[in-house]
Coordinates of C-alpha atoms and ligand atoms in Angstrom, one line a residue:
Chain A
M1 CA -1.8 42.3 -20.4
S2 CA -0.6 44.5 -17.8
E3 CA -3.1 43.3 -15.4
R4 CA -2.0 39.7 -15.9
K5 CA 1.6 40.8 -15.5
K6 CA 0.7 42.5 -12.1
L7 CA -1.1 39.4 -11.1
D8 CA 1.9 37.3 -11.9
R9 CA 4.2 39.5 -10.0
R10 CA 1.8 39.3 -6.9
D11 CA 1.6 35.7 -7.3
F12 CA 5.4 35.3 -7.6
M13 CA 5.9 37.4 -4.4
R14 CA 3.4 35.3 -2.6
G15 CA 4.9 32.1 -3.9
A16 CA 8.4 33.3 -2.8
A17 CA 7.0 34.3 0.8
A18 CA 5.5 30.7 0.9
V19 CA 8.8 29.1 0.0
A20 CA 10.7 31.3 2.5
F21 CA 8.2 30.4 5.3
T22 CA 8.3 26.9 4.6
G23 CA 12.1 26.8 4.4
A24 CA 12.4 28.7 7.6
T25 CA 9.8 26.3 9.3
W26 CA 11.6 23.3 7.8
A27 CA 15.0 24.4 9.2
A28 CA 13.6 25.3 12.5
V29 CA 11.8 21.9 12.8
G30 CA 14.9 20.1 11.4
E31 CA 17.1 21.8 14.1
K32 CA 14.7 20.7 16.9
T33 CA 14.6 17.1 15.5
E34 CA 18.4 16.6 15.4
T35 CA 19.3 14.1 18.0
K36 CA 21.1 15.5 21.0
Y37 CA 22.8 13.7 23.8
W38 CA 23.5 14.6 27.2
Q39 CA 27.1 14.9 28.2
L40 CA 29.3 16.3 31.1
D41 CA 32.3 18.4 30.7
P42 CA 35.2 16.7 32.5
A43 CA 37.0 20.1 32.7
K44 CA 34.2 21.6 34.9
C45 CA 33.5 18.6 37.0
T46 CA 34.3 18.9 40.8
Q47 CA 33.8 15.2 41.5
C48 CA 31.0 15.7 43.9
G49 CA 29.6 12.1 43.7
R50 CA 26.1 12.9 42.4
C51 CA 26.8 11.2 39.2
T52 CA 26.5 8.1 41.1
T53 CA 23.5 8.9 43.1
H54 CA 21.4 11.1 40.8
C55 CA 21.1 9.2 37.8
V56 CA 17.8 7.4 37.0
L57 CA 19.7 4.3 36.2
T58 CA 21.4 2.0 38.7
P59 CA 24.2 1.6 38.2
S60 CA 24.6 5.1 36.8
A61 CA 25.1 5.7 33.0
V62 CA 28.3 7.8 33.9
K63 CA 31.5 5.9 33.9
C64 CA 35.2 6.5 34.6
L65 CA 37.6 6.7 31.5
N66 CA 41.5 6.6 31.6
Q67 CA 43.1 8.8 28.9
F68 CA 46.2 6.7 28.6
D69 CA 48.2 9.6 26.7
I70 CA 48.1 11.6 30.0
C71 CA 48.4 8.6 32.5
G72 CA 51.8 8.2 34.1
Y73 CA 51.3 4.4 34.7
C74 CA 52.5 5.0 38.1
D75 CA 53.3 2.4 40.6
L76 CA 51.9 4.5 43.5
C77 CA 48.7 5.3 41.6
F78 CA 46.6 7.4 44.1
G79 CA 43.5 6.7 41.7
Y80 CA 43.9 3.1 42.7
L81 CA 45.2 3.0 46.0
Q82 CA 43.7 4.3 49.3
P83 CA 45.8 7.2 50.5
G84 CA 48.2 6.0 53.1
S85 CA 48.2 2.3 52.1
R86 CA 51.5 0.7 52.6
N87 CA 51.1 -2.4 50.8
L88 CA 51.1 -2.0 47.0
D89 CA 48.9 -5.1 46.5
T90 CA 45.5 -5.7 44.9
G91 CA 43.7 -6.3 48.2
A92 CA 40.4 -4.9 48.5
E93 CA 41.3 -3.0 51.5
N94 CA 43.9 -1.1 49.7
Q95 CA 41.8 -0.1 46.7
L96 CA 40.1 3.2 46.6
C97 CA 37.4 2.2 44.2
P98 CA 34.2 1.1 46.2
T99 CA 33.3 -1.5 43.5
A100 CA 37.0 -2.8 42.6
A101 CA 36.3 -1.6 39.0
I102 CA 40.0 -0.6 38.4
E103 CA 42.3 -3.3 37.3
R104 CA 46.1 -2.9 37.8
K105 CA 48.3 -4.6 35.2
Y106 CA 52.1 -4.9 35.3
I107 CA 53.7 -3.4 32.1
E108 CA 57.3 -3.0 32.9
A109 CA 59.3 -2.2 36.0
P110 CA 58.0 0.1 37.5
Y111 CA 55.1 0.9 35.3
Y112 CA 51.4 -0.3 35.6
E113 CA 48.4 0.2 33.3
Y114 CA 45.1 0.9 35.1
K115 CA 42.1 -0.3 33.1
I116 CA 38.5 0.6 34.3
H117 CA 35.9 -2.2 34.0
E118 CA 32.9 0.1 33.2
D119 CA 30.4 -2.8 33.9
K120 CA 31.5 -2.4 37.7
C121 CA 32.0 1.4 37.7
I122 CA 29.2 3.5 39.4
G123 CA 30.6 6.8 38.4
C124 CA 31.5 8.2 41.9
A125 CA 34.6 10.0 40.7
K126 CA 36.6 9.0 43.8
C127 CA 39.4 7.9 41.6
V128 CA 39.1 11.0 39.2
K129 CA 39.7 13.2 42.1
A130 CA 42.6 11.3 43.5
C131 CA 44.2 11.2 40.2
L132 CA 43.7 14.9 39.6
V133 CA 45.0 15.9 43.0
F134 CA 47.9 13.5 43.3
G135 CA 48.7 12.2 39.9
N136 CA 48.5 13.2 36.2
G137 CA 44.8 13.7 36.2
S138 CA 44.1 11.0 33.5
F139 CA 40.8 9.6 35.0
Y140 CA 37.7 11.5 34.0
L141 CA 33.9 10.9 33.9
Q142 CA 31.6 10.5 30.9
I143 CA 28.1 9.5 30.1
R144 CA 28.3 6.3 28.3
Q145 CA 25.9 6.8 25.3
D146 CA 25.3 3.3 24.9
I147 CA 23.9 2.9 28.2
C148 CA 22.3 6.4 28.9
I149 CA 18.5 6.5 28.0
N150 CA 18.7 10.2 27.3
C151 CA 16.1 11.5 29.5
N152 CA 14.3 14.6 28.3
E153 CA 15.8 16.4 31.3
C154 CA 18.9 14.6 32.7
S155 CA 18.4 14.3 36.4
I156 CA 22.1 14.5 37.1
A157 CA 22.3 17.7 35.2
K158 CA 19.5 19.2 37.3
S159 CA 21.7 18.7 40.5
C160 CA 25.1 18.9 39.3
P161 CA 26.8 21.9 41.3
S162 CA 29.3 22.7 38.7
D163 CA 27.0 23.1 35.7
C164 CA 29.0 20.4 33.7
F165 CA 26.1 19.1 31.7
S166 CA 24.9 20.2 28.1
E167 CA 23.5 18.4 25.2
V168 CA 25.8 17.6 22.4
P169 CA 25.3 16.5 18.8
E170 CA 25.0 12.9 17.8
S171 CA 28.1 13.3 15.7
N172 CA 30.2 14.4 18.7
P173 CA 28.8 12.8 21.8
Y174 CA 31.9 12.7 24.0
M175 CA 34.1 15.5 25.7
F176 CA 37.7 14.2 25.9
L177 CA 40.3 15.7 28.3
T178 CA 42.2 18.5 26.7
G179 CA 45.6 20.0 27.5
D180 CA 49.2 19.6 27.1
T181 CA 49.4 15.9 26.8
H182 CA 52.6 15.6 24.6
L183 CA 54.8 16.0 27.8
A184 CA 53.4 12.9 29.5
H185 CA 54.7 9.7 28.5
P186 CA 53.4 6.2 28.9
P187 CA 56.3 3.5 28.6
A188 CA 57.8 3.5 25.2
Chain B
M1 CA -35.3 27.7 46.4
K2 CA -31.7 26.3 47.4
E3 CA -28.7 27.2 45.2
P4 CA -26.7 23.9 45.0
V5 CA -25.0 24.6 41.8
R6 CA -22.6 27.2 43.4
K7 CA -21.8 24.8 46.3
T8 CA -20.7 22.0 43.9
K9 CA -18.2 24.1 42.3
H10 CA -16.1 24.5 45.5
P11 CA -14.6 20.9 45.7
Y12 CA -13.2 21.2 42.3
I13 CA -11.5 24.6 43.0
V14 CA -10.2 23.4 46.3
G15 CA -9.1 20.1 44.8
A16 CA -7.2 21.9 42.1
C17 CA -5.5 24.2 44.7
V18 CA -4.6 21.1 46.7
A19 CA -3.2 19.5 43.5
A20 CA -1.4 22.5 42.7
I21 CA 0.3 22.9 46.2
A22 CA 1.0 19.2 46.2
G23 CA 2.6 19.4 42.6
F24 CA 4.7 22.4 43.9
Y25 CA 5.6 20.6 46.9
F26 CA 6.8 17.6 44.9
Y27 CA 8.6 19.8 42.5
L28 CA 10.5 21.8 45.1
V29 CA 11.0 18.9 47.8
A30 CA 10.1 15.4 46.8
D31 CA 11.8 15.6 43.4
K32 CA 15.1 16.8 44.9
T33 CA 15.0 14.1 47.9
K34 CA 14.2 11.4 45.4
F35 CA 18.0 10.8 44.9
P36 CA 20.1 10.4 48.0
E37 CA 23.0 12.7 48.4
P38 CA 26.4 10.7 48.0
G39 CA 27.7 9.4 51.3
E40 CA 31.2 9.5 52.7
N41 CA 32.2 6.4 50.7
L42 CA 31.4 7.9 47.5
V43 CA 33.2 11.2 47.9
Y44 CA 36.9 11.7 48.1
D45 CA 37.7 14.2 51.0
I46 CA 40.6 16.5 50.2
K47 CA 40.1 18.7 53.2
K48 CA 41.7 16.3 55.6
F49 CA 44.9 16.1 53.5
E50 CA 45.0 20.0 53.5
D51 CA 44.7 20.2 57.2
V52 CA 48.0 18.2 57.6
D53 CA 50.0 21.2 56.7
N54 CA 47.7 23.6 58.8
V55 CA 50.9 24.5 61.0
A56 CA 52.8 27.9 61.7
T57 CA 55.4 28.9 59.3
R58 CA 57.8 31.9 59.6
Y59 CA 57.6 32.7 56.0
K60 CA 55.5 35.7 54.9
E61 CA 54.4 36.3 51.6
G62 CA 55.6 39.5 49.7
K63 CA 54.5 41.3 46.7
P64 CA 54.6 39.1 43.6
I65 CA 56.1 39.7 40.2
V66 CA 53.8 39.1 37.2
P67 CA 56.0 37.9 34.3
T68 CA 55.0 39.1 31.0
V69 CA 56.4 36.4 28.9
D70 CA 54.0 33.9 27.3
G71 CA 53.7 30.5 29.3
P72 CA 56.2 31.2 32.1
K73 CA 58.0 27.9 32.8
A74 CA 61.3 28.4 34.1
M75 CA 63.1 30.7 36.5
E76 CA 66.8 31.3 37.5
I77 CA 68.6 34.1 39.5
D78 CA 71.9 35.4 38.4
G79 CA 75.0 36.5 40.6
A80 CA 73.7 40.0 40.8
G81 CA 70.1 39.1 42.1
N82 CA 68.3 39.5 38.9
L83 CA 65.4 37.0 38.3
F84 CA 65.2 35.5 34.9
V85 CA 61.8 34.1 33.9
G86 CA 61.6 31.9 30.7
G87 CA 58.6 31.0 28.6
K88 CA 57.5 30.6 24.9
G89 CA 60.0 32.4 22.9
A90 CA 61.4 34.7 25.6
I91 CA 63.1 35.3 28.8
A92 CA 62.3 38.2 30.7
V93 CA 64.8 39.8 33.4
Y94 CA 63.5 41.5 36.6
D95 CA 65.7 43.5 39.0
A96 CA 65.6 43.3 42.8
S97 CA 62.5 45.7 42.9
G98 CA 60.5 43.5 40.5
A99 CA 60.9 45.8 37.5
E100 CA 61.5 44.2 34.0
T101 CA 64.7 45.5 32.8
S102 CA 65.3 43.5 29.6
R103 CA 64.0 40.6 27.5
I104 CA 65.9 37.9 25.7
A105 CA 64.4 36.1 22.6
V106 CA 64.8 32.3 22.4
D107 CA 64.0 29.8 19.7
G108 CA 61.4 27.7 21.4
A109 CA 59.9 27.3 24.7
A110 CA 62.1 27.5 27.7
T111 CA 61.7 24.5 30.1
C112 CA 64.5 25.3 32.5
L113 CA 67.4 27.8 33.1
E114 CA 70.8 27.5 34.9
F115 CA 73.8 29.9 35.1
T116 CA 77.3 28.4 34.8
P117 CA 80.0 29.5 37.3
D118 CA 81.5 31.9 34.8
G119 CA 78.1 33.5 34.0
R120 CA 76.9 31.8 30.8
L121 CA 73.2 31.1 30.7
L122 CA 72.0 27.6 29.8
V123 CA 68.4 27.5 28.5
G124 CA 66.7 24.2 28.2
L125 CA 64.5 24.2 25.2
E126 CA 62.7 20.9 25.5
D127 CA 64.9 18.6 23.6
R128 CA 67.9 21.2 23.2
V129 CA 70.1 23.4 25.1
A130 CA 71.0 26.9 24.1
V131 CA 74.2 28.6 25.5
L132 CA 73.9 32.3 26.0
G133 CA 77.0 34.6 26.6
A134 CA 77.1 37.4 29.0
D135 CA 75.6 39.7 26.3
H136 CA 72.6 37.1 26.0
K137 CA 73.7 36.2 22.5
T138 CA 73.5 32.5 21.6
M139 CA 76.9 31.0 21.5
A140 CA 76.1 27.4 20.9
T141 CA 73.2 24.9 20.8
W142 CA 73.4 21.4 22.1
S143 CA 70.9 19.0 20.4
G144 CA 70.6 15.4 19.3
F145 CA 70.6 13.7 22.8
A146 CA 68.1 11.1 22.1
E147 CA 65.1 10.4 19.8
R148 CA 62.7 11.7 22.7
T149 CA 64.3 14.1 25.1
L150 CA 62.6 16.5 27.5
I151 CA 65.1 18.6 29.7
T152 CA 63.4 19.7 32.7
S153 CA 66.4 20.8 34.9
I154 CA 70.0 21.7 34.3
A155 CA 72.9 21.9 37.0
A156 CA 76.3 23.2 36.0
N157 CA 79.6 23.3 37.7
A158 CA 82.9 24.5 36.2
E159 CA 83.9 21.3 34.6
E160 CA 80.5 19.6 33.5
V161 CA 76.8 20.2 32.9
F162 CA 73.9 17.7 34.1
L163 CA 70.7 17.6 32.1
A164 CA 67.7 16.0 33.6
D165 CA 66.0 14.2 30.8
A166 CA 62.3 13.4 32.0
A167 CA 61.4 11.5 28.8
N168 CA 64.4 9.1 29.0
R169 CA 64.2 9.0 32.8
C170 CA 67.8 9.8 33.3
V171 CA 70.4 12.5 34.0
L172 CA 72.7 13.2 30.9
R173 CA 76.4 14.4 32.0
V174 CA 77.7 16.5 29.1
D175 CA 80.9 18.5 28.7
Y176 CA 80.9 22.1 27.6
D177 CA 80.6 21.1 24.0
G178 CA 77.3 19.5 24.6
K179 CA 78.8 15.9 24.2
V180 CA 77.2 13.1 26.4
L181 CA 79.8 11.7 28.7
N182 CA 77.6 9.2 30.6
E183 CA 73.9 8.6 31.7
I184 CA 73.0 8.6 35.5
G185 CA 70.1 7.0 37.3
K186 CA 69.2 4.1 34.9
A187 CA 68.4 0.9 36.7
D188 CA 71.5 -1.1 37.5
E189 CA 71.3 -4.0 39.9
A190 CA 75.0 -4.7 40.0
R191 CA 75.5 -1.0 41.1
D192 CA 72.5 -0.9 43.5
I193 CA 70.9 1.8 41.3
P194 CA 67.1 1.3 41.7
G195 CA 66.3 3.4 38.5
L196 CA 64.7 6.9 38.3
E197 CA 61.0 6.6 37.9
V198 CA 59.5 9.7 36.1
P199 CA 55.9 9.3 35.6
S200 CA 55.2 13.0 34.7
P201 CA 57.2 15.8 33.2
Y202 CA 58.5 17.1 36.6
F203 CA 62.1 15.9 37.3
D204 CA 64.6 18.2 39.1
M205 CA 68.1 18.1 40.6
A206 CA 70.5 20.6 42.3
F207 CA 73.9 20.8 43.8
D208 CA 74.4 21.0 47.6
D209 CA 76.8 23.4 49.1
E210 CA 79.5 20.6 49.0
G211 CA 78.9 20.3 45.2
S212 CA 77.2 16.9 45.4
L213 CA 74.4 16.2 42.8
W214 CA 71.0 15.4 44.3
V215 CA 68.5 14.1 41.8
V216 CA 64.8 13.6 42.6
N217 CA 63.5 10.3 42.2
P218 CA 59.9 11.6 41.8
G219 CA 58.2 8.0 41.4
K220 CA 59.8 6.8 44.5
L221 CA 58.9 10.1 46.3
G222 CA 62.5 10.9 47.4
L223 CA 66.2 11.9 46.6
E224 CA 69.2 10.2 45.3
R225 CA 72.8 11.6 45.5
Y226 CA 75.0 10.6 42.7
R227 CA 78.7 11.0 41.6
S228 CA 79.6 12.2 38.3
N229 CA 80.4 8.5 37.2
G230 CA 76.9 7.6 37.9
D231 CA 77.7 5.8 41.3
I232 CA 74.8 6.3 43.8
V233 CA 76.1 7.7 47.1
T234 CA 73.0 7.7 49.2
S235 CA 69.2 7.9 48.9
W236 CA 66.1 8.6 51.0
Y237 CA 62.3 8.2 50.1
R238 CA 59.3 9.7 52.1
P239 CA 56.1 8.5 50.6
S240 CA 53.4 9.9 52.9
L241 CA 50.6 12.3 53.0
E242 CA 51.8 13.6 56.3
L243 CA 53.7 16.8 56.6
D244 CA 57.0 15.2 56.7
G245 CA 56.7 13.3 53.6
F246 CA 56.0 13.6 49.8
S247 CA 52.3 13.0 48.5
G248 CA 51.1 11.6 45.5
C249 CA 52.6 9.5 42.7
C250 CA 55.5 11.5 41.8
N251 CA 57.1 14.5 44.1
P252 CA 58.8 16.5 44.9
T253 CA 58.7 18.5 41.6
H254 CA 61.3 21.1 42.4
I255 CA 64.2 21.3 44.7
A256 CA 66.8 24.1 45.6
F257 CA 69.1 24.6 48.3
N258 CA 69.2 27.7 50.7
S259 CA 72.2 29.5 52.3
A260 CA 72.2 27.2 55.2
G261 CA 72.7 24.1 53.1
R262 CA 69.0 23.0 53.7
L263 CA 66.9 21.4 50.9
V264 CA 63.7 23.3 49.9
T265 CA 61.2 21.2 48.2
C266 CA 58.0 21.9 46.2
E267 CA 55.2 19.4 45.5
K268 CA 52.5 19.2 43.1
G269 CA 48.8 18.2 43.6
L270 CA 48.7 19.4 47.2
V271 CA 51.2 22.2 46.7
R272 CA 53.6 22.4 49.7
V273 CA 56.8 24.0 50.0
K274 CA 59.0 22.6 52.8
I275 CA 62.6 22.3 54.2
Y276 CA 64.6 19.2 54.9
E277 CA 67.9 18.4 56.2
V278 CA 69.3 16.8 53.2
T279 CA 71.7 14.0 54.4
A280 CA 69.2 12.4 56.7
G281 CA 66.1 13.5 54.6
S282 CA 64.5 14.9 57.9
F283 CA 61.6 17.3 57.7
E284 CA 62.5 20.8 59.4
E285 CA 59.8 23.2 58.5
L286 CA 56.9 24.4 56.2
V287 CA 57.5 27.5 54.0
V288 CA 53.9 27.4 52.6
G289 CA 51.0 25.0 52.9
S290 CA 48.6 23.8 50.6
K291 CA 45.8 26.2 51.5
S292 CA 47.8 29.0 49.7
F293 CA 47.4 27.1 46.4
K294 CA 44.5 25.6 44.3
V295 CA 44.2 21.8 44.8
A296 CA 45.5 19.9 42.0
Q297 CA 47.9 22.4 41.0
S298 CA 51.3 22.1 39.8
V299 CA 54.1 24.9 40.3
S300 CA 56.2 25.7 37.2
D301 CA 59.5 26.4 39.0
M302 CA 60.8 27.3 42.4
V303 CA 64.2 29.0 43.1
V304 CA 65.7 30.2 46.4
D305 CA 67.7 33.5 46.3
A306 CA 70.7 34.7 48.3
S307 CA 68.5 36.1 51.1
D308 CA 66.8 32.6 51.3
R309 CA 63.6 34.0 49.8
V310 CA 61.6 31.1 48.1
L311 CA 60.4 32.2 44.8
V312 CA 57.4 30.1 43.4
L313 CA 56.2 30.3 39.9
D314 CA 52.4 29.8 40.4
S315 CA 51.0 28.3 37.4
R316 CA 47.4 29.3 38.1
Q317 CA 47.9 32.9 39.1
K318 CA 50.6 33.3 36.5
A319 CA 52.8 35.1 39.2
V320 CA 56.2 34.6 40.8
R321 CA 55.1 34.4 44.5
I322 CA 57.7 35.3 47.0
F323 CA 58.0 34.0 50.4
E324 CA 60.3 35.7 52.7
P325 CA 61.7 34.2 56.2
E326 CA 61.0 36.4 59.0
A327 CA 63.6 35.1 61.3
P328 CA 66.9 34.0 60.5
A329 CA 67.2 30.7 58.6
V330 CA 67.9 27.5 60.7
A331 CA 71.7 27.2 61.3
K332 CA 73.1 24.2 59.6
A333 CA 73.6 21.4 62.2
V334 CA 77.3 20.6 63.1
P335 CA 77.9 16.7 62.4
Ligands
SF4_1 S1 27.3 16.1 39.3 FE1 28.7 17.2 38.1 S2 30.5 17.9 39.5 FE2 29.4 16.1 40.5 S3 30.6 14.4 39.7 FE3 28.9 14.6 38.1 S4 29.7 15.9 36.5 FE4 31.1 16.0 38.4
SF4_2 S1 36.3 4.9 41.9 FE1 34.3 5.4 41.2 S2 34.6 6.4 39.2 FE2 36.5 5.4 39.8 S3 36.3 3.5 38.6 FE3 35.6 3.0 40.7 S4 33.4 3.4 40.7 FE4 34.3 4.2 38.8
SF4_3 S1 20.1 11.4 30.8 FE1 19.1 10.1 32.2 S2 20.2 8.2 32.0 FE2 21.4 9.5 31.0 S3 23.0 10.2 32.6 FE3 21.2 11.7 32.8 S4 19.9 10.7 34.4 FE4 21.1 9.2 33.6

């Protein structure tokens, strides 16, 4: 009887160890198989231009977004206009964007909405830098997850000089701009 | 007997080595050159704009003051030369040597400060104004101006007070009970008023040495001079990346007058502090250029003291940086 009890206890310990091992393995495997996506942190980006040239896709999977609650809806938008342009018209020679991906739309005097046509955007970040320096900094880059093929090793991440790239969980695949946005005010 | 077996092994070893070296080469060089570096057309060059203000200045930077208030945002100097720095929940007071001498608790985040001619301190608290007596106790609070108000600057004379409301893009003229008398700067074609354009929460104003109110029209990159009743007297705009103009979508962010009646301006983005003759709007000299600041920075506030030192509240360094003129200030031109 006592022999049987001893065996039972040993069996129980073995069983517990097996369950613990299986659980740990399952957890480890589970963690590895959770889908992760590449994303860039706009707060770290220094607008070097490599997001255009170093993506395996042409055009790049990186696109510019406009965070409207930060945007000043400026008439003299430096993200839209070439620096020093005198004419506030939509002529190609006045536009900063190399692909004319930004649309300027009149809202009310003297405010304008700036919409990015992502199908034309090549992610060069020229508008991002200009808006950051001269405007409210509402333009920012993000990897569009519906376009990105989620390379094993993102080739932009390998060459990004500002260490912007990391893998983010499927449930939270974008990094929005943060900061004090309540003081900015789009037209009422 | 020959020994062919040993010989036939060499090509494999050599091949493997060549493959390894080639792989290493591709890893180091070829892989990196697979993508072209972005050319001129794909990169926004800031340096050429910074170089514009690479000119001599007679202002030298002195020892800064590091304010201890949380989120320093507003500055003002009293008649005795004490510096008041307002932030979240408090205003710290510094004497001429830069030592903190006292601290005043406020109910909210100070967005701007102004002394009245009789020594009361007006504290902008986003949508309210607290009136503090000489003992720094709150005497009154003015509020209920509009549904959405953001007071970014206060200018007071003996009779009335002007509040710059960035959210409503106008200046409120109020009496000393905080009652709104009229609004200044709303677009009005019949009165030739173009309308104040305020795309960001930077909206300043100041009295010149004759008591006239100068209001920044930041979206038009210039200044407008108003009468109390809201009539516009004169205006000038300088949209330009050159040193004599204001850059970006909305500048200057802060203005003040020095003892010679000259207008001192501060810009955001490319931070540049400059001096203008105010009536003509003509650029006179640079106080400090953009290379002294981080690009894409905005200064929290700027004041000029009785010795014409320009004090800049540097938002990145979280310090009051002091720029002192080496030679006497430019004399005011005789009209
Ligand atoms: S490579 Fe990095 S720093 Fe350059 S634009 Fe892309 S995210 Fe910004
Ligand atoms: S300037 Fe560059 S990043 Fe901005 S919208 Fe055009 S292509 Fe996209
Ligand atoms: S993971 Fe691949 S497709 Fe996606 S942004 Fe990086 S290089 Fe482009």
